[in-house]
Short mmCIF file of C-alpha atoms in Angstrom, two decimals:
data_model
loop_
_atom_site.label_atom_id
_atom_site.label_comp_id
_atom_site.label_asym_id
_atom_site.label_seq_id
_atom_site.Cartn_x
_atom_site.Cartn_y
_atom_site.Cartn_z
CA MET A 1 0.13 0.04 -0.15
CA SER A 2 1.46 3.28 -1.06
CA GLN A 3 1.90 5.76 1.55
CA PRO A 4 0.74 9.55 0.97
CA ALA A 5 3.53 11.96 -0.36
CA VAL A 6 5.03 14.17 2.00
CA ALA A 7 3.69 17.60 2.22
CA ALA A 8 5.91 20.23 0.73
CA PRO A 9 6.63 23.43 2.94
CA ASP A 10 3.90 25.93 2.78
CA PRO A 11 4.25 28.89 5.37
CA VAL A 12 0.92 30.36 4.19
CA ARG A 13 -0.78 27.21 4.77
CA ASP A 14 1.12 26.23 8.07
CA ALA A 15 0.26 29.77 9.58
CA LEU A 16 -3.47 29.46 8.54
CA ALA A 17 -3.74 26.16 10.16
CA GLN A 18 -2.12 27.20 13.27
CA ARG A 19 -4.57 30.15 13.69
CA ILE A 20 -7.56 27.88 12.73
CA GLY A 21 -6.48 25.47 15.15
CA ALA A 22 -6.28 27.88 17.85
CA MET A 23 -10.13 28.94 17.22
CA LEU A 24 -11.03 25.00 17.53
CA ALA A 25 -9.04 24.63 20.61
CA ALA A 26 -10.73 27.73 22.10
CA GLY A 27 -13.92 25.82 21.87
CA VAL A 28 -17.56 26.78 21.04
CA ASP A 29 -17.45 29.52 23.59
CA GLY A 30 -14.34 31.22 22.01
CA ASP A 31 -13.81 34.39 20.48
CA PRO A 32 -15.62 34.47 17.06
CA THR A 33 -13.86 37.87 15.99
CA PRO A 34 -10.94 36.51 14.28
CA PHE A 35 -13.22 34.68 11.66
CA ASP A 36 -13.64 37.77 9.20
CA GLY A 37 -10.03 38.28 8.66
CA LEU A 38 -9.06 34.76 8.61
CA ALA A 39 -11.87 33.99 6.21
CA LEU A 40 -10.30 36.66 3.65
CA GLU A 41 -7.02 35.18 4.06
CA LEU A 42 -8.05 31.66 3.63
CA PHE A 43 -9.93 32.64 0.36
CA ALA A 44 -6.83 34.23 -1.03
CA TRP A 45 -4.75 31.12 -0.48
CA GLN A 46 -7.61 28.77 -1.61
CA TYR A 47 -7.87 30.94 -4.76
CA GLU A 48 -4.17 30.56 -5.55
CA LYS A 49 -4.10 26.88 -4.76
CA ASN A 50 -7.31 25.40 -5.80
CA GLY A 51 -7.56 25.30 -9.76
CA ALA A 52 -11.30 24.32 -9.74
CA TYR A 53 -12.26 26.75 -7.33
CA ARG A 54 -10.24 29.54 -9.01
CA GLN A 55 -12.00 28.86 -12.34
CA PHE A 56 -15.64 28.98 -10.40
CA CYS A 57 -14.56 32.26 -8.79
CA ASP A 58 -13.14 33.94 -12.08
CA ALA A 59 -16.44 32.93 -13.85
CA LYS A 60 -18.33 34.93 -11.37
CA GLY A 61 -15.86 37.85 -11.55
CA THR A 62 -14.55 37.41 -8.05
CA HIS A 63 -10.82 38.00 -6.93
CA PRO A 64 -9.56 38.21 -3.47
CA GLU A 65 -8.58 41.79 -3.98
CA ARG A 66 -12.11 42.71 -4.86
CA ILE A 67 -13.90 41.69 -1.63
CA SER A 68 -13.87 42.94 1.92
CA HIS A 69 -16.18 40.82 3.74
CA PHE A 70 -16.63 36.95 3.96
CA ARG A 71 -20.19 37.06 2.35
CA GLU A 72 -18.62 38.05 -0.89
CA ILE A 73 -16.56 35.06 -0.94
CA PRO A 74 -18.17 32.78 -3.58
CA ALA A 75 -19.95 29.32 -2.20
CA PHE A 76 -18.96 26.29 -4.22
CA PRO A 77 -22.21 24.43 -4.98
CA THR A 78 -22.30 20.86 -3.68
CA ASP A 79 -23.31 19.37 -6.82
CA ALA A 80 -19.89 20.43 -8.39
CA PHE A 81 -17.88 18.31 -6.02
CA LYS A 82 -19.24 15.43 -8.37
CA SER A 83 -17.39 16.70 -11.47
CA ALA A 84 -14.16 18.05 -10.22
CA ILE A 85 -11.37 17.32 -7.71
CA VAL A 86 -11.76 20.26 -5.36
CA THR A 87 -8.42 20.42 -3.21
CA SER A 88 -6.22 23.18 -2.38
CA PHE A 89 -3.13 20.77 -1.89
CA PRO A 90 -1.48 18.36 -4.31
CA PHE A 91 -3.70 15.39 -4.72
CA GLU A 92 -1.07 12.76 -3.82
CA GLN A 93 -0.91 13.97 -0.21
CA ALA A 94 -4.51 13.11 0.36
CA VAL A 95 -4.89 10.85 3.23
CA MET A 96 -8.85 10.97 3.80
CA ALA A 97 -11.62 10.57 1.19
CA GLN A 98 -15.37 10.70 1.99
CA LEU A 99 -18.47 10.33 -0.28
CA THR A 100 -20.22 13.74 -1.03
CA SER A 101 -24.06 14.13 0.07
CA GLY A 102 -26.70 14.44 -2.66
CA THR A 103 -30.46 14.15 -3.63
CA THR A 104 -29.85 11.86 -6.68
CA ALA A 105 -28.24 8.32 -6.74
CA ASN A 106 -26.82 9.03 -10.24
CA ARG A 107 -23.41 10.26 -9.20
CA ARG A 108 -21.68 11.26 -6.20
CA GLY A 109 -18.23 12.68 -5.70
CA GLN A 110 -15.54 12.56 -3.30
CA ILE A 111 -14.09 14.98 -0.93
CA PHE A 112 -10.27 14.72 -0.10
CA ARG A 113 -8.37 15.88 2.66
CA ASP A 114 -4.63 16.10 3.45
CA GLU A 115 -2.94 15.44 6.84
CA VAL A 116 -3.65 19.07 7.86
CA GLY A 117 -7.23 19.02 6.80
CA ARG A 118 -7.77 15.61 8.53
CA GLU A 119 -6.75 16.91 11.79
CA LEU A 120 -8.84 19.99 11.57
CA VAL A 121 -12.01 18.08 10.67
CA LEU A 122 -11.41 15.48 13.27
CA THR A 123 -10.63 18.24 15.98
CA ALA A 124 -13.84 20.41 14.76
CA ASN A 125 -16.03 17.47 15.42
CA ARG A 126 -14.53 16.31 18.57
CA VAL A 127 -14.91 19.88 19.90
CA MET A 128 -18.58 19.94 18.80
CA THR A 129 -19.42 16.62 20.22
CA ALA A 130 -17.92 17.25 23.72
CA ALA A 131 -19.86 20.64 23.93
CA TYR A 132 -23.13 19.33 22.68
CA LEU A 133 -23.46 15.35 22.99
CA PHE A 134 -21.36 15.47 26.33
CA PRO A 135 -21.63 18.85 27.86
CA ASP A 136 -21.91 17.44 31.34
CA PHE A 137 -18.73 15.28 31.05
CA ALA A 138 -15.59 16.31 32.73
CA ASP A 139 -12.27 16.31 31.03
CA GLY A 140 -11.46 12.59 30.51
CA GLN A 141 -14.78 11.38 31.63
CA ARG A 142 -16.35 8.49 29.62
CA CYS A 143 -19.48 6.18 29.21
CA ARG A 144 -20.34 3.16 27.22
CA VAL A 145 -21.25 4.31 23.71
CA LEU A 146 -23.37 1.95 21.74
CA ILE A 147 -23.31 2.63 17.90
CA LEU A 148 -26.38 1.58 15.65
CA ALA A 149 -24.26 2.17 12.56
CA PRO A 150 -21.57 0.59 10.58
CA SER A 151 -18.09 0.88 11.55
CA PRO A 152 -15.53 2.66 9.37
CA GLU A 153 -14.27 -0.94 8.27
CA MET A 154 -17.85 -1.56 6.82
CA ALA A 155 -18.29 1.89 5.08
CA PRO A 156 -14.75 3.61 5.06
CA SER A 157 -15.83 6.47 2.86
CA MET A 158 -18.85 7.20 4.87
CA GLY A 159 -18.19 10.18 6.85
CA MET A 160 -20.77 9.36 9.53
CA ALA A 161 -19.10 6.13 10.38
CA ILE A 162 -15.81 7.89 10.71
CA GLY A 163 -17.35 10.50 12.98
CA MET A 164 -19.06 8.01 15.38
CA ASP A 165 -15.78 5.93 15.68
CA GLU A 166 -14.03 9.22 16.80
CA THR A 167 -16.90 9.56 19.27
CA ARG A 168 -16.06 6.01 20.73
CA ARG A 169 -12.50 6.53 20.85
CA HIS A 170 -12.55 9.79 22.73
CA PHE A 171 -15.75 9.63 24.84
CA GLY A 172 -16.53 5.76 25.00
CA ALA A 173 -15.71 3.38 27.72
CA SER A 174 -13.86 0.37 26.92
CA ASP A 175 -17.06 -1.66 26.40
CA SER A 176 -18.24 0.74 23.82
CA ARG A 177 -18.81 -0.83 20.42
CA PHE A 178 -20.41 -0.96 16.92
CA LEU A 179 -23.58 -3.27 16.74
CA LEU A 180 -23.81 -3.56 13.06
CA ASP A 181 -22.28 -6.57 11.71
CA TYR A 182 -22.56 -8.79 8.64
CA SER A 183 -26.10 -10.12 10.10
CA GLY A 184 -27.49 -6.62 10.68
CA LEU A 185 -27.89 -5.02 13.76
CA ASP A 186 -26.86 -7.18 16.86
CA ILE A 187 -30.18 -6.90 18.73
CA LYS A 188 -29.10 -9.38 21.35
CA ALA A 189 -26.15 -7.48 22.28
CA LEU A 190 -28.01 -4.00 22.13
CA ILE A 191 -30.89 -5.54 24.60
CA ALA A 192 -28.25 -6.97 27.00
CA ALA A 193 -26.38 -3.80 27.05
CA LEU A 194 -29.56 -1.88 27.77
CA GLU A 195 -30.57 -4.20 30.51
CA GLN A 196 -26.97 -4.09 32.02
CA SER A 197 -27.11 -0.07 32.10
CA GLU A 198 -30.63 -0.27 33.70
CA SER A 199 -29.46 -2.86 36.42
CA THR A 200 -26.33 -1.06 37.14
CA GLY A 201 -27.28 2.51 36.94
CA VAL A 202 -24.28 3.37 34.59
CA PRO A 203 -25.68 5.71 31.83
CA VAL A 204 -25.27 5.01 28.14
CA ALA A 205 -24.93 6.91 25.26
CA MET A 206 -26.68 5.61 22.03
CA ILE A 207 -25.76 6.91 18.49
CA GLY A 208 -26.74 6.19 15.09
CA SER A 209 -28.91 7.14 12.17
CA THR A 210 -32.49 8.44 13.09
CA SER A 211 -34.07 5.84 10.94
CA ALA A 212 -32.44 3.02 12.96
CA PHE A 213 -33.79 4.43 16.21
CA VAL A 214 -37.37 4.74 14.61
CA TYR A 215 -37.30 1.18 13.66
CA PHE A 216 -35.92 0.03 17.01
CA PHE A 217 -38.62 2.34 18.94
CA ASN A 218 -41.33 0.84 16.99
CA ALA A 219 -40.22 -2.88 17.15
CA CYS A 220 -39.90 -2.41 21.02
CA LYS A 221 -43.39 -1.06 21.13
CA THR A 222 -44.82 -3.87 19.06
CA ARG A 223 -43.08 -6.53 21.31
CA GLY A 224 -43.89 -4.66 24.75
CA LEU A 225 -40.12 -4.23 25.23
CA THR A 226 -39.49 -0.99 27.47
CA PHE A 227 -36.39 0.04 29.56
CA ARG A 228 -35.71 2.75 32.07
CA LEU A 229 -32.35 3.66 31.50
CA PRO A 230 -30.40 5.78 34.31
CA ALA A 231 -30.37 9.57 34.38
CA GLY A 232 -27.79 10.85 32.11
CA SER A 233 -28.30 8.37 29.30
CA ARG A 234 -28.61 10.04 25.96
CA ILE A 235 -29.36 9.50 22.09
CA GLY A 236 -27.22 11.22 19.29
CA ASP A 237 -28.82 10.66 16.03
CA GLY A 238 -28.08 11.91 12.60
CA GLY A 239 -30.63 12.56 10.07
CA GLY A 240 -34.43 13.64 9.97
CA TYR A 241 -35.33 16.46 7.53
CA ARG A 242 -38.49 18.49 7.12
CA GLY A 243 -39.37 17.98 10.95
CA ARG A 244 -40.03 14.37 10.07
CA PHE A 245 -37.85 11.51 11.38
CA GLY A 246 -38.50 8.53 8.85
CA GLU A 247 -42.21 7.72 9.69
CA LEU A 248 -42.43 9.94 12.65
CA THR A 249 -42.45 13.41 13.60
CA GLN A 250 -39.83 14.93 15.88
CA ASP A 251 -42.28 15.10 18.69
CA ASP A 252 -43.26 11.40 18.23
CA PHE A 253 -39.38 10.47 18.19
CA PHE A 254 -39.12 12.20 21.79
CA ARG A 255 -42.16 10.62 22.98
CA LEU A 256 -40.88 7.12 21.75
CA ALA A 257 -37.63 7.83 23.19
CA THR A 258 -39.16 8.50 26.67
CA GLU A 259 -41.59 5.61 26.37
CA VAL A 260 -39.22 2.84 25.34
CA LEU A 261 -35.71 4.07 26.85
CA GLY A 262 -36.83 6.61 29.50
CA ILE A 263 -34.56 9.28 27.89
CA PRO A 264 -36.13 12.86 27.87
CA ALA A 265 -36.49 14.95 24.91
CA SER A 266 -33.67 17.11 26.36
CA HIS A 267 -31.16 14.21 25.88
CA CYS A 268 -31.93 13.54 22.44
CA VAL A 269 -29.42 15.09 20.27
CA ASN A 270 -29.77 15.63 16.44
CA VAL A 271 -26.58 16.33 14.37
CA LEU A 272 -26.27 17.51 10.62
CA GLY A 273 -23.23 16.51 9.01
CA MET A 274 -22.06 16.94 5.23
CA ALA A 275 -18.82 15.60 3.72
CA GLU A 276 -18.48 18.90 1.79
CA THR A 277 -17.92 20.90 5.13
CA ALA A 278 -16.00 19.90 7.98
CA THR A 279 -18.11 20.88 10.96
CA GLY A 280 -21.12 18.88 12.10
CA TYR A 281 -23.76 20.89 13.67
CA PHE A 282 -25.67 19.62 16.85
CA ASP A 283 -28.93 20.55 18.35
CA ASP A 284 -28.36 22.67 21.59
CA THR A 285 -30.81 20.92 23.92
CA LEU A 286 -28.63 18.94 26.19
CA ARG A 287 -26.13 21.80 26.47
CA ALA A 288 -28.82 24.12 27.42
CA ALA A 289 -30.54 21.76 29.67
CA VAL A 290 -26.92 21.27 31.72
CA ARG A 291 -26.78 24.97 31.92
CA GLY A 292 -30.36 25.41 33.13
CA ARG A 293 -31.51 27.61 30.16
CA PRO A 294 -34.32 27.09 27.65
CA SER A 295 -33.64 25.70 24.07
CA ALA A 296 -34.93 26.92 20.77
CA ARG A 297 -33.68 23.46 19.39
CA ARG A 298 -31.66 25.05 16.60
CA ARG A 299 -28.14 23.89 15.35
CA LYS A 300 -25.40 25.85 16.96
CA VAL A 301 -22.77 27.49 14.70
CA PRO A 302 -19.29 27.78 16.33
CA PRO A 303 -16.96 30.54 16.33
CA TRP A 304 -14.93 29.22 13.31
CA ALA A 305 -18.00 29.03 10.97
CA ARG A 306 -20.72 30.91 9.52
CA VAL A 307 -23.96 29.64 8.00
CA GLU A 308 -26.16 32.03 5.87
CA VAL A 309 -29.22 31.66 3.97
CA VAL A 310 -29.78 32.82 0.44
CA ASP A 311 -32.74 33.03 -1.95
CA VAL A 312 -33.35 29.98 -3.98
CA GLU A 313 -33.45 31.77 -7.21
CA THR A 314 -31.29 34.78 -6.83
CA LEU A 315 -28.84 33.33 -4.22
CA ARG A 316 -29.01 36.74 -2.57
CA PRO A 317 -28.73 36.66 1.40
CA LEU A 318 -32.24 36.39 3.31
CA PRO A 319 -32.93 38.04 6.70
CA ALA A 320 -33.24 36.17 9.85
CA GLY A 321 -36.45 33.66 9.89
CA GLU A 322 -36.79 33.57 6.23
CA ILE A 323 -36.53 30.30 4.49
CA GLY A 324 -33.85 29.79 1.81
CA LEU A 325 -30.81 27.63 0.62
CA LEU A 326 -28.22 27.22 3.25
CA ARG A 327 -24.81 28.35 2.61
CA HIS A 328 -21.85 27.33 4.81
CA TYR A 329 -18.41 29.03 5.56
CA ASP A 330 -16.11 26.76 7.55
CA LEU A 331 -12.56 27.50 8.36
CA ALA A 332 -11.84 23.98 9.06
CA ASN A 333 -12.35 23.50 5.14
CA LEU A 334 -8.75 24.48 4.82
CA PRO A 335 -7.81 21.70 2.16
CA THR A 336 -11.04 22.33 0.23
CA VAL A 337 -13.07 25.55 -0.03
CA LEU A 338 -14.25 27.94 2.67
CA GLY A 339 -17.68 28.42 1.34
CA VAL A 340 -20.05 25.72 0.52
CA GLN A 341 -23.59 26.40 -1.24
CA THR A 342 -25.97 23.40 -0.33
CA ASP A 343 -29.39 22.50 -1.55
CA ASN A 344 -30.67 22.14 1.92
CA LEU A 345 -33.55 24.58 2.88
CA GLY A 346 -33.60 26.30 6.42
CA TYR A 347 -33.45 29.55 8.25
CA VAL A 348 -31.26 31.37 10.41
CA GLY A 349 -32.23 33.05 13.95
CA GLU A 350 -31.20 36.26 15.03
CA ASP A 351 -28.27 35.07 16.81
CA GLY A 352 -26.83 33.08 13.81
CA ASP A 353 -27.87 29.66 14.70
CA PHE A 354 -29.83 27.78 12.15
CA GLN A 355 -32.29 24.93 11.43
CA ILE A 356 -32.79 23.01 8.52
CA VAL A 357 -36.38 22.15 7.04
CA GLY A 358 -35.45 19.77 4.23
CA ARG A 359 -33.95 19.42 0.86
CA ALA A 360 -34.91 21.74 -2.00
CA LYS A 361 -37.35 20.21 -4.47
CA LEU A 362 -36.22 19.96 -8.17
CA VAL A 363 -38.99 21.12 -10.41
CA ASP A 364 -38.46 21.20 -14.20
CA GLY A 365 -34.59 21.32 -13.64
CA LYS A 366 -34.75 24.01 -11.16
CA LEU A 367 -34.71 24.23 -7.42
CA ALA A 368 -37.96 25.09 -5.87
CA PRO A 369 -38.32 26.90 -2.30
CA LEU A 370 -40.41 23.80 -1.05
CA PRO A 371 -38.87 20.82 0.66
CA SER A 372 -38.51 17.48 -1.49
CA GLU A 373 -40.81 14.77 -0.26
CA ARG A 374 -37.91 12.28 -0.88
CA VAL A 375 -36.42 11.66 2.46
CA VAL A 376 -32.54 11.24 2.16
CA GLY A 377 -30.96 9.42 5.24
CA PRO A 378 -27.73 10.24 7.01
CA MET A 379 -25.99 7.62 4.91
CA GLY A 380 -26.93 9.47 1.86
CA ASP A 381 -28.65 8.54 -1.30
CA LYS A 382 -26.22 6.37 -3.10
CA ARG A 383 -27.79 3.01 -3.90
CA ILE A 384 -25.34 0.94 -1.57
CA PHE A 385 -25.93 3.38 1.29
CA ARG A 386 -29.54 3.25 0.94
CA PHE A 387 -29.31 -0.48 0.78
CA LEU A 388 -27.28 -0.49 4.03
CA GLU A 389 -29.62 1.61 5.62
CA ALA A 390 -32.68 -0.62 4.42
CA TYR A 391 -30.88 -3.70 5.51
CA VAL A 392 -30.33 -2.13 9.19
CA ASN A 393 -33.85 -1.65 9.56
CA PHE A 394 -34.77 -5.06 8.14
CA SER A 395 -32.56 -6.67 10.72
CA ILE A 396 -34.01 -4.62 13.51
CA LYS A 397 -37.61 -5.80 12.45
CA PHE A 398 -36.58 -9.35 12.01
CA LYS A 399 -34.64 -9.82 15.21
CA MET A 400 -36.91 -7.81 17.41
CA GLY A 401 -39.51 -10.09 16.40
CA LEU A 402 -37.88 -12.78 18.18
CA ALA A 403 -37.47 -10.59 21.36
CA ARG A 404 -39.71 -11.27 24.29
CA SER A 405 -41.59 -8.63 26.02
CA ARG A 406 -40.28 -7.39 29.36
CA ARG A 407 -40.92 -4.98 32.04
CA PRO A 408 -38.44 -2.28 33.22
CA GLY A 409 -36.15 -3.85 35.93
CA ALA A 410 -37.22 -7.28 34.78
CA PRO A 411 -34.42 -10.12 34.46
CA PRO A 412 -32.99 -10.47 30.91
CA ALA A 413 -35.11 -12.78 28.59
CA PRO A 414 -33.35 -15.31 26.33
CA LEU A 415 -33.31 -14.34 22.67
CA PRO A 416 -33.11 -17.35 20.45
CA MET A 417 -32.19 -15.61 17.18
CA THR A 418 -30.81 -16.99 13.90
CA PRO A 419 -29.31 -14.23 11.90
CA PRO A 420 -31.15 -13.01 8.78
CA VAL A 421 -30.11 -13.87 5.40
CA CYS A 422 -29.48 -10.81 3.33
CA PRO A 423 -31.90 -10.59 0.38
CA CYS A 424 -29.09 -9.04 -1.75
CA ASP A 425 -25.92 -10.83 -1.19
CA GLU A 426 -24.29 -9.25 -4.15
CA LEU A 427 -24.89 -5.62 -2.97
CA THR A 428 -23.78 -6.59 0.44
CA GLU A 429 -20.49 -7.77 -0.95
CA GLU A 430 -20.11 -4.52 -2.67
CA MET A 431 -21.04 -2.66 0.11
CA LEU A 432 -18.68 -4.28 2.72
CA ALA A 433 -15.89 -4.19 0.48
CA ASN A 434 -13.34 -1.54 1.26
CA PRO A 435 -13.38 0.48 -1.97
CA LEU A 436 -10.46 2.70 -1.07
CA PRO A 437 -6.85 2.04 0.14
CA ARG A 438 -6.55 2.99 3.65
CA GLY A 439 -3.99 5.40 5.20
CA ARG A 440 -3.45 5.38 8.96
CA ASP A 441 -7.23 5.03 10.20
CA ALA A 442 -8.87 7.32 7.58
CA ALA A 443 -9.74 5.94 3.88
CA ALA A 444 -7.15 7.25 1.42
CA PRO A 445 -8.16 8.18 -2.21
CA ASN A 446 -8.07 5.65 -4.94
CA ARG A 447 -7.52 7.32 -8.52
CA SER A 448 -9.73 4.59 -10.12
CA GLU A 449 -12.57 5.97 -7.83
CA MET A 450 -11.93 9.87 -8.78
CA PRO A 451 -14.42 11.87 -10.57
CA ALA A 452 -13.49 13.27 -13.77
CA SER A 453 -11.94 16.71 -13.55
#
């Protein structure tokens, strides 16, 4: 396996990375004022180093010397990542590759990061996870983390899997684990872990895709299976657009979390993550509860990022409260592009925090200011990832059908289970195969997988 090339000295990049790293180290309550100046400097450097982005900026008539505010920096469309290599470093230095998000299954691009970018994205999300999913933890404190999702070994180019593994490594106790294996979700191990938490009084953190929780909750209700997890247990879920979480509304999701697990709505934290932008955005509910203040349940924007809303047709900025397309500016995007224009619909509050309401609907080849009825899960819209999510949910439904009802605090019930046979073995093999050579603990790029430039 070839190793990535050693990065050539770049004093400008190194100085930018050091200053951005300092903002990350200061945390979510750090000083936001350095952002404006850093954004302009980062744009100038990316304009020089990133050929695909420079072409895009030139087409818009935008040059670093002609702008004075970060809002004037062109935001690169997420769809354009599918047709170009968008890096601000020599491609041979890439050590990390992730599939892009998207509303169509026809084609998805890849986001590449070098060693500097890899450290920035992992640090940014470790800081966000600590602040919003574990805000009550002291430094070094850990709990058992149960992950209802594939590991990076099963889905090496899925950012969600990489992020969850980082959560396990930095916040999980030694008995933390991924619960998805080749036979689907390990329901037997999940139930045993929940019963152990219930009996010992030791809290757990459950993280995974929203749809996996929905299927698990519904299956538990059908089988009469309920738990009363100890105070401090929590859920971190990814996905859920338009205020709907699969087949449920968000309020239904909270109600079932309380009824099935005994976890209150304040301890259900939803996160929005995109491969195209480095930082994942969390609901502020748990952090607000810990600090004894009310929550608007909006996604918090850290000091090193900004989120704007623009008109669907004109792409002009919209005032707070109006729904339009979300545009992200993220300093941790050092190796790619600072500004990213998404097809997500949402609004921004007066304090700069935001909420997503869905993906824009495509009508006659144009984006419409109404959410699409098609739900795109956190694993993305690619056929393999849609199959993976469907298979996770299938395994939950199948295996929960063999579980026996219980009352909270009742002794464990045996679960005589036979792993289900995957209804699509060929797709499973394609999905589980590592499509990318791996560098360190992250997927490295494969030129045969590259989108054409």
